[in-house]
mmCIF file of C-alpha atoms and ligand atoms in Angstrom:
data_model
loop_
_atom_site.group_PDB
_atom_site.id
_atom_site.type_symbol
_atom_site.label_atom_id
_atom_site.label_comp_id
_atom_site.label_asym_id
_atom_site.label_seq_id
_atom_site.Cartn_x
_atom_site.Cartn_y
_atom_site.Cartn_z
ATOM 1 C CA MET A 1 142.526 96.097 141.796
ATOM 2 C CA GLU A 2 142.531 95.961 137.981
ATOM 3 C CA LEU A 3 144.261 98.846 136.160
ATOM 4 C CA LEU A 4 141.094 100.209 134.534
ATOM 5 C CA ASP A 5 139.201 100.189 137.847
ATOM 6 C CA ARG A 6 142.084 102.135 139.433
ATOM 7 C CA ILE A 7 142.042 104.638 136.555
ATOM 8 C CA LYS A 8 138.270 105.161 136.931
ATOM 9 C CA LEU A 9 138.605 105.689 140.700
ATOM 10 C CA GLN A 10 141.389 108.208 140.073
ATOM 11 C CA ALA A 11 139.205 110.047 137.526
ATOM 12 C CA GLN A 12 136.342 110.231 140.062
ATOM 13 C CA SER A 13 138.608 111.811 142.692
ATOM 14 C CA ASP A 14 138.848 115.149 140.814
ATOM 15 C CA LYS A 15 136.321 115.245 137.986
ATOM 16 C CA LYS A 16 137.409 116.845 134.708
ATOM 17 C CA ARG A 17 135.395 118.183 131.751
ATOM 18 C CA ILE A 18 135.811 115.893 128.737
ATOM 19 C CA VAL A 19 134.422 116.957 125.366
ATOM 20 C CA LEU A 20 133.035 114.357 122.927
ATOM 21 C CA PRO A 21 132.632 115.929 119.473
ATOM 22 C CA GLU A 22 130.971 112.868 117.895
ATOM 23 C CA ALA A 23 127.899 112.966 120.128
ATOM 24 C CA THR A 24 125.392 111.722 117.577
ATOM 25 C CA GLU A 25 127.418 108.505 117.090
ATOM 26 C CA GLU A 26 125.757 105.631 118.980
ATOM 27 C CA ARG A 27 128.757 104.097 120.830
ATOM 28 C CA THR A 28 129.874 107.584 121.864
ATOM 29 C CA LEU A 29 126.486 108.581 123.263
ATOM 30 C CA ARG A 30 126.143 105.268 125.094
ATOM 31 C CA ALA A 31 129.670 105.719 126.528
ATOM 32 C CA ALA A 32 128.795 109.282 127.614
ATOM 33 C CA ASP A 33 125.782 107.910 129.496
ATOM 34 C CA GLU A 34 127.968 105.339 131.263
ATOM 35 C CA VAL A 35 130.675 107.889 132.128
ATOM 36 C CA ILE A 36 128.080 110.191 133.688
ATOM 37 C CA ALA A 37 126.439 107.296 135.548
ATOM 38 C CA GLY A 38 129.848 106.211 136.877
ATOM 39 C CA ASN A 39 130.733 109.775 137.955
ATOM 40 C CA ILE A 40 133.986 109.475 135.954
ATOM 41 C CA ALA A 41 133.940 112.891 134.221
ATOM 42 C CA ASP A 42 131.711 115.835 133.396
ATOM 43 C CA ILE A 43 130.704 115.339 129.777
ATOM 44 C CA ILE A 44 130.366 117.993 127.080
ATOM 45 C CA LEU A 45 128.627 116.749 123.920
ATOM 46 C CA ILE A 46 129.001 118.569 120.602
ATOM 47 C CA GLY A 47 126.129 118.121 118.156
ATOM 48 C CA ASP A 48 122.560 119.080 117.371
ATOM 49 C CA PRO A 49 120.787 119.066 120.779
ATOM 50 C CA ASN A 50 117.504 117.844 119.237
ATOM 51 C CA VAL A 51 119.187 114.848 117.592
ATOM 52 C CA ILE A 52 121.208 114.032 120.727
ATOM 53 C CA MET A 53 118.163 114.148 123.021
ATOM 54 C CA GLN A 54 116.047 112.188 120.539
ATOM 55 C CA ASN A 55 118.734 109.479 120.334
ATOM 56 C CA ALA A 56 119.094 109.432 124.124
ATOM 57 C CA LYS A 57 115.347 108.898 124.448
ATOM 58 C CA GLU A 58 115.262 106.156 121.826
ATOM 59 C CA TRP A 59 118.269 104.335 123.364
ATOM 60 C CA LYS A 60 116.989 104.905 126.936
ATOM 61 C CA LEU A 61 120.080 106.813 128.072
ATOM 62 C CA GLU A 62 118.755 108.600 131.123
ATOM 63 C CA ASN A 63 121.993 110.326 132.170
ATOM 64 C CA ILE A 64 122.476 112.314 128.948
ATOM 65 C CA ALA A 65 120.233 115.043 130.373
ATOM 66 C CA LYS A 66 123.088 115.816 132.816
ATOM 67 C CA ALA A 67 125.630 116.485 130.011
ATOM 68 C CA THR A 68 126.397 119.952 128.661
ATOM 69 C CA ILE A 69 125.410 120.086 124.983
ATOM 70 C CA VAL A 70 127.074 122.556 122.613
ATOM 71 C CA ASP A 71 125.424 123.115 119.237
ATOM 72 C CA PRO A 72 128.213 123.847 116.697
ATOM 73 C CA ASN A 73 125.793 125.891 114.567
ATOM 74 C CA GLN A 74 124.511 128.053 117.415
ATOM 75 C CA ASN A 75 127.479 128.482 119.642
ATOM 76 C CA PRO A 76 127.415 131.652 121.773
ATOM 77 C CA LYS A 77 131.239 131.645 122.029
ATOM 78 C CA LYS A 78 131.777 131.467 118.238
ATOM 79 C CA SER A 79 133.376 134.901 117.846
ATOM 80 C CA GLN A 80 135.664 134.395 120.876
ATOM 81 C CA TYR A 81 136.924 131.093 119.432
ATOM 82 C CA VAL A 82 137.335 132.570 115.934
ATOM 83 C CA ASP A 83 139.489 135.390 117.386
ATOM 84 C CA LEU A 84 141.619 132.808 119.186
ATOM 85 C CA MET A 85 142.016 130.762 115.989
ATOM 86 C CA LEU A 86 143.163 133.862 114.114
ATOM 87 C CA GLN A 87 145.675 134.703 116.860
ATOM 88 C CA ILE A 88 147.136 131.186 116.596
ATOM 89 C CA ARG A 89 147.064 130.632 112.811
ATOM 90 C CA GLY A 90 146.491 134.045 111.220
ATOM 91 C CA ALA A 91 150.218 134.242 110.451
ATOM 92 C CA LYS A 92 149.957 130.849 108.672
ATOM 93 C CA GLY A 93 147.294 132.279 106.340
ATOM 94 C CA LEU A 94 144.037 131.440 108.151
ATOM 95 C CA THR A 95 141.364 133.996 107.211
ATOM 96 C CA GLN A 96 138.336 135.163 109.226
ATOM 97 C CA GLU A 97 136.041 133.542 106.669
ATOM 98 C CA GLN A 98 137.835 130.165 106.911
ATOM 99 C CA ALA A 99 137.876 130.281 110.731
ATOM 100 C CA GLU A 100 134.122 130.986 110.823
ATOM 101 C CA ILE A 101 133.510 127.834 108.773
ATOM 102 C CA LEU A 102 136.035 125.680 110.660
ATOM 103 C CA ILE A 103 134.559 126.537 114.068
ATOM 104 C CA THR A 104 131.240 124.958 113.060
ATOM 105 C CA GLN A 105 133.079 121.633 112.602
ATOM 106 C CA PRO A 106 132.838 119.592 115.831
ATOM 107 C CA LEU A 107 136.480 118.410 115.810
ATOM 108 C CA CYS A 108 137.746 121.971 115.495
ATOM 109 C CA LEU A 109 135.241 123.326 118.035
ATOM 110 C CA ALA A 110 136.363 120.685 120.575
ATOM 111 C CA VAL A 111 140.021 121.713 120.427
ATOM 112 C CA MET A 112 139.115 125.411 120.617
ATOM 113 C CA MET A 113 137.041 124.723 123.749
ATOM 114 C CA ILE A 114 140.158 123.158 125.273
ATOM 115 C CA LYS A 115 142.377 126.011 124.110
ATOM 116 C CA ALA A 116 139.948 128.580 125.591
ATOM 117 C CA GLY A 117 139.805 126.716 128.922
ATOM 118 C CA ASP A 118 136.181 125.577 128.484
ATOM 119 C CA ALA A 119 137.076 121.851 128.494
ATOM 120 C CA ASP A 120 139.949 119.823 129.987
ATOM 121 C CA GLY A 121 140.311 117.048 127.417
ATOM 122 C CA GLU A 122 138.824 115.433 124.312
ATOM 123 C CA VAL A 123 138.085 111.905 123.105
ATOM 124 C CA ALA A 124 137.124 111.391 119.437
ATOM 125 C CA GLY A 125 137.739 109.033 116.549
ATOM 126 C CA ALA A 126 134.834 106.564 116.712
ATOM 127 C CA ASP A 127 133.529 108.232 113.555
ATOM 128 C CA ASN A 128 136.560 110.098 112.129
ATOM 129 C CA SER A 129 140.019 109.119 110.909
ATOM 130 C CA THR A 130 143.093 109.643 113.092
ATOM 131 C CA GLY A 131 144.352 112.370 110.775
ATOM 132 C CA ASP A 132 141.087 114.330 110.999
ATOM 133 C CA VAL A 133 141.087 114.109 114.808
ATOM 134 C CA LEU A 134 144.759 114.994 115.221
ATOM 135 C CA ARG A 135 145.252 117.783 112.663
ATOM 136 C CA PRO A 136 143.201 120.464 114.529
ATOM 137 C CA ALA A 137 144.778 119.333 117.803
ATOM 138 C CA PHE A 138 148.287 119.782 116.367
ATOM 139 C CA GLN A 139 147.373 123.122 114.815
ATOM 140 C CA TYR A 140 145.686 124.801 117.796
ATOM 141 C CA VAL A 141 146.546 122.953 121.022
ATOM 142 C CA LYS A 142 150.078 122.009 119.877
ATOM 143 C CA THR A 143 152.737 120.078 121.785
ATOM 144 C CA LYS A 144 153.860 120.444 125.409
ATOM 145 C CA PRO A 145 156.778 122.824 125.952
ATOM 146 C CA GLY A 146 160.033 121.036 125.108
ATOM 147 C CA VAL A 147 158.244 118.274 123.145
ATOM 148 C CA LYS A 148 158.299 118.293 119.328
ATOM 149 C CA VAL A 149 156.536 115.075 118.487
ATOM 150 C CA VAL A 150 153.205 113.582 119.540
ATOM 151 C CA SER A 151 152.962 109.797 119.624
ATOM 152 C CA GLY A 152 150.497 107.145 120.768
ATOM 153 C CA ALA A 153 151.039 104.429 123.376
ATOM 154 C CA PHE A 154 148.951 101.344 124.061
ATOM 155 C CA ILE A 155 148.749 99.704 127.463
ATOM 156 C CA MET A 156 148.741 96.006 126.589
ATOM 157 C CA ILE A 157 147.142 93.689 129.137
ATOM 158 C CA LEU A 158 148.352 90.224 128.202
ATOM 159 C CA LYS A 159 146.877 86.868 129.112
ATOM 160 C CA ASP A 160 150.383 85.465 129.667
ATOM 161 C CA LYS A 161 151.437 87.023 132.977
ATOM 162 C CA HIS A 162 155.128 86.148 132.446
ATOM 163 C CA PHE A 163 155.661 89.189 130.217
ATOM 164 C CA GLY A 164 156.186 92.765 131.447
ATOM 165 C CA ASP A 165 154.907 93.455 134.962
ATOM 166 C CA ASN A 166 152.432 90.664 135.636
ATOM 167 C CA GLY A 167 151.301 90.714 132.002
ATOM 168 C CA MET A 168 151.166 94.484 131.603
ATOM 169 C CA MET A 169 153.308 96.199 128.958
ATOM 170 C CA VAL A 170 153.297 99.529 127.121
ATOM 171 C CA PHE A 171 153.877 99.722 123.330
ATOM 172 C CA ALA A 172 154.668 102.926 121.334
ATOM 173 C CA ASP A 173 154.423 104.579 118.866
ATOM 174 C CA CYS A 174 151.467 102.617 117.532
ATOM 175 C CA ALA A 175 149.270 105.470 116.360
ATOM 176 C CA VAL A 176 150.728 108.766 115.166
ATOM 177 C CA HIS A 177 154.163 109.515 113.707
ATOM 178 C CA PRO A 178 154.958 107.387 110.631
ATOM 179 C CA ASN A 179 158.727 107.590 110.272
ATOM 180 C CA PRO A 180 160.517 109.226 113.205
ATOM 181 C CA THR A 181 164.101 110.456 113.016
ATOM 182 C CA ALA A 182 166.533 109.270 115.702
ATOM 183 C CA GLU A 183 165.809 112.444 117.733
ATOM 184 C CA GLU A 184 162.064 111.940 117.390
ATOM 185 C CA LEU A 185 162.325 108.259 118.318
ATOM 186 C CA ALA A 186 164.282 109.253 121.435
ATOM 187 C CA GLN A 187 161.510 111.714 122.319
ATOM 188 C CA ILE A 188 158.896 108.983 121.816
ATOM 189 C CA ALA A 189 160.839 106.686 124.196
ATOM 190 C CA VAL A 190 161.034 109.360 126.895
ATOM 191 C CA SER A 191 157.347 110.311 126.533
ATOM 192 C CA THR A 192 156.402 106.631 126.721
ATOM 193 C CA GLY A 193 158.403 106.199 129.921
ATOM 194 C CA GLU A 194 156.520 109.140 131.437
ATOM 195 C CA THR A 195 153.132 107.817 130.268
ATOM 196 C CA THR A 196 153.974 104.391 131.708
ATOM 197 C CA LYS A 197 154.720 105.852 135.129
ATOM 198 C CA ALA A 198 151.752 108.226 135.144
ATOM 199 C CA ILE A 199 149.030 105.890 133.876
ATOM 200 C CA THR A 200 150.121 102.393 134.953
ATOM 201 C CA GLY A 201 152.285 103.165 137.996
ATOM 202 C CA MET A 202 154.952 100.746 136.633
ATOM 203 C CA GLU A 203 158.643 101.674 136.759
ATOM 204 C CA PRO A 204 159.469 101.645 133.025
ATOM 205 C CA ARG A 205 162.163 99.339 131.613
ATOM 206 C CA ILE A 206 162.332 100.569 128.036
ATOM 207 C CA ALA A 207 163.581 98.461 125.119
ATOM 208 C CA MET A 208 164.353 100.235 121.837
ATOM 209 C CA LEU A 209 163.440 97.549 119.309
ATOM 210 C CA SER A 210 165.153 96.659 116.068
ATOM 211 C CA PHE A 211 165.947 93.572 113.987
ATOM 212 C CA SER A 212 169.393 93.587 115.617
ATOM 213 C CA THR A 213 170.624 93.018 119.183
ATOM 214 C CA LYS A 214 173.755 94.884 120.249
ATOM 215 C CA GLY A 215 175.351 95.031 116.819
ATOM 216 C CA SER A 216 174.255 91.624 115.514
ATOM 217 C CA ALA A 217 173.159 93.243 112.226
ATOM 218 C CA LYS A 218 174.523 96.233 110.332
ATOM 219 C CA HIS A 219 172.081 98.526 108.561
ATOM 220 C CA GLU A 220 171.145 102.191 108.530
ATOM 221 C CA MET A 221 167.801 101.272 110.152
ATOM 222 C CA VAL A 222 169.725 99.725 113.053
ATOM 223 C CA ASP A 223 171.968 102.810 113.245
ATOM 224 C CA LYS A 224 168.869 104.950 113.763
ATOM 225 C CA VAL A 225 167.779 102.916 116.793
ATOM 226 C CA VAL A 226 171.321 102.913 118.253
ATOM 227 C CA GLU A 227 171.466 106.712 117.867
ATOM 228 C CA ALA A 228 167.951 107.162 119.314
ATOM 229 C CA THR A 229 168.909 105.046 122.346
ATOM 230 C CA LYS A 230 171.937 107.259 123.055
ATOM 231 C CA ILE A 231 169.874 110.448 122.716
ATOM 232 C CA ALA A 232 167.067 109.105 124.912
ATOM 233 C CA GLN A 233 169.538 108.052 127.620
ATOM 234 C CA GLN A 234 170.996 111.592 127.588
ATOM 235 C CA MET A 235 167.549 113.234 127.587
ATOM 236 C CA ALA A 236 166.279 111.164 130.520
ATOM 237 C CA PRO A 237 169.096 109.717 132.626
ATOM 238 C CA HIS A 238 166.491 108.880 135.301
ATOM 239 C CA LEU A 239 164.822 106.361 132.954
ATOM 240 C CA GLN A 240 166.101 102.833 132.215
ATOM 241 C CA ILE A 241 166.424 102.721 128.422
ATOM 242 C CA GLU A 242 168.354 100.181 126.385
ATOM 243 C CA GLY A 243 168.844 99.270 122.754
ATOM 244 C CA GLU A 244 169.105 98.118 120.187
ATOM 245 C CA LEU A 245 167.282 94.903 121.073
ATOM 246 C CA GLN A 246 165.274 92.367 119.097
ATOM 247 C CA ALA A 247 161.802 91.669 120.455
ATOM 248 C CA ASP A 248 162.711 88.214 121.797
ATOM 249 C CA ALA A 249 165.838 89.557 123.499
ATOM 250 C CA ALA A 250 163.710 92.285 125.075
ATOM 251 C CA ILE A 251 161.009 90.072 126.594
ATOM 252 C CA VAL A 252 162.367 86.525 127.050
ATOM 253 C CA PRO A 253 164.872 86.297 129.938
ATOM 254 C CA GLY A 254 166.857 83.343 128.530
ATOM 255 C CA ILE A 255 167.244 84.955 125.105
ATOM 256 C CA GLY A 256 168.019 88.364 126.641
ATOM 257 C CA ALA A 257 170.788 86.810 128.767
ATOM 258 C CA LYS A 258 172.269 85.082 125.717
ATOM 259 C CA LYS A 259 172.064 87.941 123.221
ATOM 260 C CA ALA A 260 172.702 90.879 125.584
ATOM 261 C CA PRO A 261 174.620 89.494 128.579
ATOM 262 C CA GLY A 262 174.807 91.864 131.551
ATOM 263 C CA SER A 263 171.824 93.918 130.406
ATOM 264 C CA LYS A 264 169.313 94.913 133.093
ATOM 265 C CA ILE A 265 166.533 95.378 130.541
ATOM 266 C CA ALA A 266 167.015 92.508 128.082
ATOM 267 C CA GLY A 267 164.476 89.834 128.951
ATOM 268 C CA GLN A 268 162.772 92.154 131.472
ATOM 269 C CA ALA A 269 161.360 94.971 129.336
ATOM 270 C CA ASN A 270 157.893 96.284 130.160
ATOM 271 C CA VAL A 271 157.962 99.086 127.545
ATOM 272 C CA LEU A 272 158.587 98.387 123.840
ATOM 273 C CA VAL A 273 159.475 101.312 121.566
ATOM 274 C CA PHE A 274 159.138 100.444 117.875
ATOM 275 C CA PRO A 275 161.384 101.966 115.200
ATOM 276 C CA THR A 276 158.500 103.134 112.980
ATOM 277 C CA LEU A 277 154.714 103.493 113.165
ATOM 278 C CA GLU A 278 154.348 100.709 110.616
ATOM 279 C CA VAL A 279 155.983 98.214 112.973
ATOM 280 C CA GLY A 280 154.243 99.520 116.102
ATOM 281 C CA ASN A 281 150.748 99.568 114.641
ATOM 282 C CA ILE A 282 151.065 96.081 113.126
ATOM 283 C CA ALA A 283 152.646 94.637 116.286
ATOM 284 C CA TYR A 284 149.996 95.890 118.706
ATOM 285 C CA LYS A 285 147.158 94.661 116.472
ATOM 286 C CA LEU A 286 148.746 91.208 116.104
ATOM 287 C CA VAL A 287 149.291 90.870 119.864
ATOM 288 C CA GLN A 288 145.725 92.071 120.485
ATOM 289 C CA ARG A 289 144.125 89.676 117.984
ATOM 290 C CA MET A 290 146.401 86.611 118.083
ATOM 291 C CA ALA A 291 147.354 86.612 121.779
ATOM 292 C CA GLY A 292 143.971 87.897 122.976
ATOM 293 C CA ALA A 293 145.526 90.901 124.731
ATOM 294 C CA GLU A 294 143.463 93.870 125.821
ATOM 295 C CA ALA A 295 144.847 96.990 124.114
ATOM 296 C CA VAL A 296 143.985 100.147 126.045
ATOM 297 C CA GLY A 297 144.534 103.337 124.081
ATOM 298 C CA PRO A 298 146.030 104.816 122.102
ATOM 299 C CA VAL A 299 147.034 107.217 124.855
ATOM 300 C CA LEU A 300 148.402 110.247 123.048
ATOM 301 C CA GLN A 301 151.532 111.678 124.595
ATOM 302 C CA GLY A 302 153.304 114.978 124.071
ATOM 303 C CA MET A 303 150.217 117.129 123.365
ATOM 304 C CA ALA A 304 149.796 120.299 125.469
ATOM 305 C CA ALA A 305 146.372 119.047 126.642
ATOM 306 C CA PRO A 306 144.968 115.517 126.747
ATOM 307 C CA ILE A 307 143.359 114.672 123.421
ATOM 308 C CA ASN A 308 142.879 111.025 122.612
ATOM 309 C CA ASP A 309 141.952 109.334 119.380
ATOM 310 C CA LEU A 310 139.903 106.132 119.164
ATOM 311 C CA SER A 311 140.122 103.449 116.537
ATOM 312 C CA ARG A 312 136.950 103.464 114.392
ATOM 313 C CA GLY A 313 136.550 99.794 115.345
ATOM 314 C CA CYS A 314 136.303 100.715 119.037
ATOM 315 C CA SER A 315 133.634 99.407 121.398
ATOM 316 C CA MET A 316 131.527 101.448 123.789
ATOM 317 C CA SER A 317 133.670 100.314 126.725
ATOM 318 C CA ASP A 318 136.869 101.349 124.845
ATOM 319 C CA ILE A 319 135.405 104.876 124.770
ATOM 320 C CA VAL A 320 134.546 104.819 128.487
ATOM 321 C CA ASN A 321 138.089 103.621 129.288
ATOM 322 C CA LEU A 322 139.707 106.292 127.136
ATOM 323 C CA VAL A 323 137.552 109.022 128.704
ATOM 324 C CA ALA A 324 138.755 107.855 132.146
ATOM 325 C CA ILE A 325 142.396 107.883 130.991
ATOM 326 C CA THR A 326 141.953 111.336 129.423
ATOM 327 C CA ALA A 327 140.468 112.627 132.676
ATOM 328 C CA CYS A 328 143.488 111.265 134.614
ATOM 329 C CA GLN A 329 145.864 112.901 132.116
ATOM 330 C CA ALA A 330 143.960 116.175 132.621
ATOM 331 C CA GLN A 331 144.503 115.900 136.392
ATOM 332 C CA LEU A 332 148.270 115.786 135.735
ATOM 333 C CA ALA A 333 148.285 118.633 133.162
HETATM 334 N N1 ACO B 401 153.582 115.657 116.542
HETATM 335 C C1 ACO B 401 153.392 116.983 116.640
HETATM 336 N N2 ACO B 401 152.995 117.770 115.603
HETATM 337 C C2 ACO B 401 152.806 117.163 114.420
HETATM 338 C C3 ACO B 401 153.007 115.770 114.242
HETATM 339 C C4 ACO B 401 153.405 115.009 115.384
HETATM 340 N N3 ACO B 401 153.579 113.675 115.330
HETATM 341 N N4 ACO B 401 152.734 115.454 112.960
HETATM 342 C C5 ACO B 401 152.369 116.616 112.347
HETATM 343 N N5 ACO B 401 152.418 117.634 113.233
HETATM 344 C C6 ACO B 401 152.065 119.052 113.013
HETATM 345 C C7 ACO B 401 152.929 119.690 111.950
HETATM 346 O O1 ACO B 401 154.070 120.251 112.540
HETATM 347 C C8 ACO B 401 151.980 120.737 111.359
HETATM 348 O O2 ACO B 401 151.946 121.866 112.199
HETATM 349 P P1 ACO B 401 151.841 123.333 111.518
HETATM 350 O O3 ACO B 401 150.674 123.282 110.566
HETATM 351 O O4 ACO B 401 151.611 124.239 112.686
HETATM 352 O O5 ACO B 401 153.128 123.553 110.816
HETATM 353 C C9 ACO B 401 150.623 120.080 111.477
HETATM 354 O O6 ACO B 401 150.734 119.065 112.481
HETATM 355 C C10 ACO B 401 150.183 119.420 110.185
HETATM 356 O O7 ACO B 401 151.331 118.736 109.706
HETATM 357 P P2 ACO B 401 151.365 117.826 108.417
HETATM 358 O O8 ACO B 401 152.749 117.326 108.184
HETATM 359 O O9 ACO B 401 150.642 118.533 107.312
HETATM 360 O O10 ACO B 401 150.587 116.638 108.989
HETATM 361 P P3 ACO B 401 149.583 115.764 108.281
HETATM 362 O O11 ACO B 401 148.254 116.346 108.507
HETATM 363 O O12 ACO B 401 149.979 115.423 106.916
HETATM 364 O O13 ACO B 401 149.815 114.446 109.146
HETATM 365 C C11 ACO B 401 149.043 112.987 110.746
HETATM 366 C C12 ACO B 401 149.674 114.344 110.528
HETATM 367 C C13 ACO B 401 147.631 113.022 110.230
HETATM 368 C C14 ACO B 401 149.027 112.621 112.228
HETATM 369 C C15 ACO B 401 149.862 111.932 109.937
HETATM 370 O O14 ACO B 401 151.150 111.865 110.476
HETATM 371 C C16 ACO B 401 149.215 110.602 109.942
HETATM 372 O O15 ACO B 401 148.310 110.331 109.162
HETATM 373 N N6 ACO B 401 149.707 109.685 110.818
HETATM 374 C C17 ACO B 401 149.209 108.334 110.865
HETATM 375 C C18 ACO B 401 147.971 108.254 111.691
HETATM 376 C C19 ACO B 401 147.355 106.899 111.516
HETATM 377 O O16 ACO B 401 146.690 106.652 110.512
HETATM 378 N N7 ACO B 401 147.573 105.999 112.498
HETATM 379 C C20 ACO B 401 147.160 104.632 112.436
HETATM 380 C C21 ACO B 401 145.761 104.423 112.880
HETATM 381 S S1 ACO B 401 145.557 104.670 114.603
HETATM 382 C C22 ACO B 401 145.197 103.121 115.215
HETATM 383 O O17 ACO B 401 145.239 102.134 114.578
HETATM 384 C C23 ACO B 401 144.915 103.116 116.654
#
């Protein structure tokens, strides 16, 4: 069975409540209709109920009537959420007046619903930038215990089945943290290993990428990856992590054997960890566009609750897929 079909079946087995704060956006509302029809998750829509129902009627989305709709301007739980916001960020200077305005903003309301236990996960970003989706999530939901940095992984489904595990690989960080330190990069590698196991079922073989393989180049940027590899290996001795490797040495067996003889990961990697966001974001988009790969994600990792951000260029089916992944992450939370 294909990965996305397996993920949808898993989501159906224990339905979770996923909040969509961009409910008046067309692809989002169409995806909500499909998620409800497919019994993948219980959907909470944030937006003006009249506009949502009018759009649903116009676009012939018959399942939207089964969603829970929360109007950000007439929310019966407003004062409860405002109190919670003040508990979390009062010490950082948030005032009652500011909180009362923020809670009418759908992206803030969505994370407060999660924080208060009224939703299990969120998918947004079809209509808002990554920063605007992530900032309230960082501020109120925060990271998992023991995790300092949130990052974003893509499950890459390649046409060429020689790479990774039958053409499936995981790339990170492609979405969140621009310039990680060695410690943060190590954390990203460990989180990506865990995401790989949880979402794809693959046993991760993690390559820490650089422009150098095993000392072939000397530079402070290489030193960072070498240091991150050591830290990641100490943090997660149960995971197979190796670096520093160039991309060809990581994924092509003949080149891996030549440049990193004796390595169990060189030439066999199914997880690529990039040294910066710049590299990761450019690499996944090039592989997606030039090699025709399907890029599923980004799956955000390290957040205390599953919150996932879409690219604004996403399709309706990208949203359905990410809702299913978010629901599976919520089952594991
Ligand atoms: N993990 C965990 N917490 C974080 C992270 C992180 N990676 N980054 C910031 N935070 C926290 C901070 O600790 C801070 O918390 P505090 O207010 O409680 O102290 C809070 O978030 C805000 O921190 P800032 O440093 O002010 O963060 P800022 O809002 O400037 O930036 C952001 C965060 C928006 C994620 C920024 O790093 C960013 O823009 N990243 C790039 C996102 C992007 O554009 N990706 C590419 C597109 S996605 C795609 O193509 C699929």
